Amino acid sequence: MEDRKISVVILSVDGSDVSLFAIKKYSEELMESNHHVVAVLVSERTDVAFSAIGPLDKSLVKALIEAEEQKISERIGCVKTCMDECKIKGQIVRAYGEPGPAILDKAKELKASFIVTGSRGLGKLRKTLLGSVSSYLLHHAHVPIVVCKMPS
């Protein structure tokens, strides 16, 4: 029996029900023993960015950063639990910035074979106004994208 080359698989995660659904679908339908899974969680620091208007109070900024870190830690915990329950061996890494470009940067850096992401199924208007990570990935990726749409 010949050894198969290890393939890096990126799971685009944020701890939401949609991303947890995508993790489960990957484990049920795509997971193979030669996959090295890297779950990428992108931190945007939204609370700090929107709250830092006006004079900066160091204690306020510190409290906002700590609260944001707590949220991120909780999301990482949800992702880790889901990966463990699905028997997915891999790692969770953080990336920073806009989710779409950050995920693609990590995929290039790690020479990923493909990316798995969830989709909330936003309508055209909401997708246009809010953007969509899965849509961004589909239009800009250098590797195949698997989009897992959560049933309504």
PDB file of C-alpha atoms in Angstrom:
ATOM      1  CA  MET A   1       0.000   0.000   0.000  1.00  0.00           C
ATOM      2  CA  GLU A   2       1.499   3.346  -0.998  1.00  0.00           C
ATOM      3  CA  ASP A   3       1.562   6.350   1.315  1.00  0.00           C
ATOM      4  CA  ARG A   4      -0.679   9.191   0.274  1.00  0.00           C
ATOM      5  CA  LYS A   5       0.691  12.708   0.401  1.00  0.00           C
ATOM      6  CA  ILE A   6      -0.542  14.786   3.332  1.00  0.00           C
ATOM      7  CA  SER A   7      -3.099  17.374   2.252  1.00  0.00           C
ATOM      8  CA  VAL A   8      -3.704  20.522   4.261  1.00  0.00           C
ATOM      9  CA  VAL A   9      -7.396  21.320   4.662  1.00  0.00           C
ATOM     10  CA  ILE A  10      -8.523  24.720   5.931  1.00  0.00           C
ATOM     11  CA  LEU A  11     -11.755  24.922   7.918  1.00  0.00           C
ATOM     12  CA  SER A  12     -13.042  28.494   7.963  1.00  0.00           C
ATOM     13  CA  VAL A  13     -14.563  28.840  11.449  1.00  0.00           C
ATOM     14  CA  ASP A  14     -16.027  31.486  13.724  1.00  0.00           C
ATOM     15  CA  GLY A  15     -17.752  29.374  16.373  1.00  0.00           C
ATOM     16  CA  SER A  16     -21.223  30.001  14.929  1.00  0.00           C
ATOM     17  CA  ASP A  17     -23.756  27.234  14.361  1.00  0.00           C
ATOM     18  CA  VAL A  18     -23.063  27.543  10.632  1.00  0.00           C
ATOM     19  CA  SER A  19     -19.325  26.974  10.996  1.00  0.00           C
ATOM     20  CA  LEU A  20     -19.899  24.078  13.407  1.00  0.00           C
ATOM     21  CA  PHE A  21     -22.255  22.573  10.813  1.00  0.00           C
ATOM     22  CA  ALA A  22     -19.481  22.876   8.198  1.00  0.00           C
ATOM     23  CA  ILE A  23     -17.048  21.096  10.532  1.00  0.00           C
ATOM     24  CA  LYS A  24     -19.534  18.240  10.970  1.00  0.00           C
ATOM     25  CA  LYS A  25     -20.178  17.976   7.217  1.00  0.00           C
ATOM     26  CA  TYR A  26     -16.439  17.859   6.580  1.00  0.00           C
ATOM     27  CA  SER A  27     -16.048  15.014   9.088  1.00  0.00           C
ATOM     28  CA  GLU A  28     -18.988  13.066   7.641  1.00  0.00           C
ATOM     29  CA  GLU A  29     -18.326  13.495   3.937  1.00  0.00           C
ATOM     30  CA  LEU A  30     -14.796  14.673   3.205  1.00  0.00           C
ATOM     31  CA  MET A  31     -12.400  13.704   5.984  1.00  0.00           C
ATOM     32  CA  GLU A  32      -9.582  11.365   5.026  1.00  0.00           C
ATOM     33  CA  SER A  33      -6.665   9.972   6.985  1.00  0.00           C
ATOM     34  CA  ASN A  34      -4.108  11.952   4.965  1.00  0.00           C
ATOM     35  CA  HIS A  35      -5.685  15.320   5.794  1.00  0.00           C
ATOM     36  CA  HIS A  36      -3.950  17.757   8.105  1.00  0.00           C
ATOM     37  CA  VAL A  37      -6.781  20.021   9.294  1.00  0.00           C
ATOM     38  CA  VAL A  38      -6.215  23.643  10.228  1.00  0.00           C
ATOM     39  CA  ALA A  39      -9.253  25.488  11.548  1.00  0.00           C
ATOM     40  CA  VAL A  40      -8.765  29.223  10.930  1.00  0.00           C
ATOM     41  CA  LEU A  41     -10.612  31.653  13.194  1.00  0.00           C
ATOM     42  CA  VAL A  42     -10.297  35.305  12.184  1.00  0.00           C
ATOM     43  CA  SER A  43     -10.252  38.004  14.855  1.00  0.00           C
ATOM     44  CA  GLU A  44     -11.574  41.389  13.779  1.00  0.00           C
ATOM     45  CA  ARG A  45     -11.539  43.320  17.092  1.00  0.00           C
ATOM     46  CA  THR A  46     -14.858  44.972  16.247  1.00  0.00           C
ATOM     47  CA  ASP A  47     -15.802  46.078  19.769  1.00  0.00           C
ATOM     48  CA  VAL A  48     -12.484  47.827  20.298  1.00  0.00           C
ATOM     49  CA  ALA A  49     -12.528  49.477  16.875  1.00  0.00           C
ATOM     50  CA  PHE A  50     -16.030  50.889  17.249  1.00  0.00           C
ATOM     51  CA  SER A  51     -15.596  51.924  20.877  1.00  0.00           C
ATOM     52  CA  ALA A  52     -12.360  53.864  20.453  1.00  0.00           C
ATOM     53  CA  ILE A  53     -14.062  57.089  19.419  1.00  0.00           C
ATOM     54  CA  GLY A  54     -13.118  60.150  21.414  1.00  0.00           C
ATOM     55  CA  PRO A  55     -10.495  60.413  24.149  1.00  0.00           C
ATOM     56  CA  LEU A  56      -8.904  57.073  24.925  1.00  0.00           C
ATOM     57  CA  ASP A  57      -9.185  55.781  28.443  1.00  0.00           C
ATOM     58  CA  LYS A  58      -6.548  53.078  28.911  1.00  0.00           C
ATOM     59  CA  SER A  59      -8.676  51.115  31.364  1.00  0.00           C
ATOM     60  CA  LEU A  60     -11.642  51.164  28.962  1.00  0.00           C
ATOM     61  CA  VAL A  61      -9.497  49.969  26.053  1.00  0.00           C
ATOM     62  CA  LYS A  62      -8.002  47.232  28.240  1.00  0.00           C
ATOM     63  CA  ALA A  63     -11.482  46.113  29.349  1.00  0.00           C
ATOM     64  CA  LEU A  64     -12.703  46.048  25.730  1.00  0.00           C
ATOM     65  CA  ILE A  65      -9.704  43.999  24.605  1.00  0.00           C
ATOM     66  CA  GLU A  66     -10.186  41.548  27.488  1.00  0.00           C
ATOM     67  CA  ALA A  67     -13.894  41.186  26.657  1.00  0.00           C
ATOM     68  CA  GLU A  68     -13.065  40.572  22.988  1.00  0.00           C
ATOM     69  CA  GLU A  69     -10.417  37.989  23.959  1.00  0.00           C
ATOM     70  CA  GLN A  70     -12.995  36.241  26.152  1.00  0.00           C
ATOM     71  CA  LYS A  71     -15.418  36.008  23.203  1.00  0.00           C
ATOM     72  CA  ILE A  72     -12.672  34.642  20.970  1.00  0.00           C
ATOM     73  CA  SER A  73     -11.655  32.081  23.615  1.00  0.00           C
ATOM     74  CA  GLU A  74     -15.273  30.911  23.843  1.00  0.00           C
ATOM     75  CA  ARG A  75     -15.453  30.555  20.049  1.00  0.00           C
ATOM     76  CA  ILE A  76     -12.205  28.581  20.012  1.00  0.00           C
ATOM     77  CA  GLY A  77     -13.622  26.337  22.750  1.00  0.00           C
ATOM     78  CA  CYS A  78     -16.750  25.646  20.668  1.00  0.00           C
ATOM     79  CA  VAL A  79     -14.660  24.806  17.620  1.00  0.00           C
ATOM     80  CA  LYS A  80     -12.319  22.543  19.615  1.00  0.00           C
ATOM     81  CA  THR A  81     -15.262  20.691  21.186  1.00  0.00           C
ATOM     82  CA  CYS A  82     -16.867  20.160  17.774  1.00  0.00           C
ATOM     83  CA  MET A  83     -13.592  18.946  16.242  1.00  0.00           C
ATOM     84  CA  ASP A  84     -13.085  16.544  19.160  1.00  0.00           C
ATOM     85  CA  GLU A  85     -16.654  15.208  18.890  1.00  0.00           C
ATOM     86  CA  CYS A  86     -16.137  14.688  15.138  1.00  0.00           C
ATOM     87  CA  LYS A  87     -12.768  13.004  15.775  1.00  0.00           C
ATOM     88  CA  ILE A  88     -10.954  15.574  13.651  1.00  0.00           C
ATOM     89  CA  LYS A  89      -7.269  15.756  14.425  1.00  0.00           C
ATOM     90  CA  GLY A  90      -5.838  19.150  13.677  1.00  0.00           C
ATOM     91  CA  GLN A  91      -5.144  22.559  15.045  1.00  0.00           C
ATOM     92  CA  ILE A  92      -6.936  25.845  15.505  1.00  0.00           C
ATOM     93  CA  VAL A  93      -5.097  28.995  14.478  1.00  0.00           C
ATOM     94  CA  ARG A  94      -6.033  32.640  14.663  1.00  0.00           C
ATOM     95  CA  ALA A  95      -5.710  35.065  11.819  1.00  0.00           C
ATOM     96  CA  TYR A  96      -6.361  38.800  11.908  1.00  0.00           C
ATOM     97  CA  GLY A  97      -8.140  41.288   9.660  1.00  0.00           C
ATOM     98  CA  GLU A  98     -10.971  40.870   7.204  1.00  0.00           C
ATOM     99  CA  PRO A  99     -12.091  37.210   7.257  1.00  0.00           C
ATOM    100  CA  GLY A 100     -12.027  36.449   3.511  1.00  0.00           C
ATOM    101  CA  PRO A 101      -8.528  37.740   2.733  1.00  0.00           C
ATOM    102  CA  ALA A 102      -7.131  36.435   6.054  1.00  0.00           C
ATOM    103  CA  ILE A 103      -8.402  32.906   5.346  1.00  0.00           C
ATOM    104  CA  LEU A 104      -6.958  32.962   1.827  1.00  0.00           C
ATOM    105  CA  ASP A 105      -3.613  34.261   3.130  1.00  0.00           C
ATOM    106  CA  LYS A 106      -3.464  31.382   5.615  1.00  0.00           C
ATOM    107  CA  ALA A 107      -4.432  28.893   2.884  1.00  0.00           C
ATOM    108  CA  LYS A 108      -1.582  30.152   0.673  1.00  0.00           C
ATOM    109  CA  GLU A 109       0.876  30.137   3.566  1.00  0.00           C
ATOM    110  CA  LEU A 110       0.020  26.531   4.451  1.00  0.00           C
ATOM    111  CA  LYS A 111      -0.315  25.381   0.813  1.00  0.00           C
ATOM    112  CA  ALA A 112      -3.853  24.151   1.443  1.00  0.00           C
ATOM    113  CA  SER A 113      -5.482  21.664  -0.914  1.00  0.00           C
ATOM    114  CA  PHE A 114      -8.970  23.043  -0.286  1.00  0.00           C
ATOM    115  CA  ILE A 115     -11.051  25.186   2.077  1.00  0.00           C
ATOM    116  CA  VAL A 116     -14.303  24.253   3.812  1.00  0.00           C
ATOM    117  CA  THR A 117     -16.661  27.022   4.908  1.00  0.00           C
ATOM    118  CA  GLY A 118     -20.249  27.406   6.006  1.00  0.00           C
ATOM    119  CA  SER A 119     -22.907  29.615   4.479  1.00  0.00           C
ATOM    120  CA  ARG A 120     -25.758  31.363   6.229  1.00  0.00           C
ATOM    121  CA  GLY A 121     -27.639  31.720   2.974  1.00  0.00           C
ATOM    122  CA  LEU A 122     -27.952  35.498   3.012  1.00  0.00           C
ATOM    123  CA  GLY A 123     -30.235  36.945   0.359  1.00  0.00           C
ATOM    124  CA  LYS A 124     -28.758  39.016  -2.489  1.00  0.00           C
ATOM    125  CA  LEU A 125     -29.448  42.361  -0.810  1.00  0.00           C
ATOM    126  CA  ARG A 126     -28.044  41.352   2.571  1.00  0.00           C
ATOM    127  CA  LYS A 127     -25.022  39.714   0.900  1.00  0.00           C
ATOM    128  CA  THR A 128     -24.386  42.921  -1.077  1.00  0.00           C
ATOM    129  CA  LEU A 129     -24.681  45.133   2.000  1.00  0.00           C
ATOM    130  CA  LEU A 130     -23.014  42.895   4.581  1.00  0.00           C
ATOM    131  CA  GLY A 131     -20.666  40.864   2.424  1.00  0.00           C
ATOM    132  CA  SER A 132     -20.256  37.137   2.633  1.00  0.00           C
ATOM    133  CA  VAL A 133     -17.112  35.259   3.545  1.00  0.00           C
ATOM    134  CA  SER A 134     -18.149  32.205   1.527  1.00  0.00           C
ATOM    135  CA  SER A 135     -18.879  34.375  -1.517  1.00  0.00           C
ATOM    136  CA  TYR A 136     -15.527  36.128  -1.161  1.00  0.00           C
ATOM    137  CA  LEU A 137     -13.722  32.797  -0.908  1.00  0.00           C
ATOM    138  CA  LEU A 138     -15.520  31.423  -3.983  1.00  0.00           C
ATOM    139  CA  HIS A 139     -14.530  34.421  -6.096  1.00  0.00           C
ATOM    140  CA  HIS A 140     -10.941  34.897  -4.923  1.00  0.00           C
ATOM    141  CA  ALA A 141      -9.568  31.510  -3.870  1.00  0.00           C
ATOM    142  CA  HIS A 142      -6.623  29.797  -5.531  1.00  0.00           C
ATOM    143  CA  VAL A 143      -7.843  26.376  -4.332  1.00  0.00           C
ATOM    144  CA  PRO A 144     -11.202  24.569  -4.390  1.00  0.00           C
ATOM    145  CA  ILE A 145     -13.847  25.754  -1.908  1.00  0.00           C
ATOM    146  CA  VAL A 146     -16.476  23.516  -0.294  1.00  0.00           C
ATOM    147  CA  VAL A 147     -19.462  25.562   0.904  1.00  0.00           C
ATOM    148  CA  CYS A 148     -21.714  23.811   3.414  1.00  0.00           C
ATOM    149  CA  LYS A 149     -25.135  25.434   3.480  1.00  0.00           C
ATOM    150  CA  MET A 150     -26.952  24.807   6.720  1.00  0.00           C
ATOM    151  CA  PRO A 151     -30.539  23.635   6.194  1.00  0.00           C
ATOM    152  CA  SER A 152     -33.235  26.139   7.164  1.00  0.00           C
TER     153      SER A 152
END
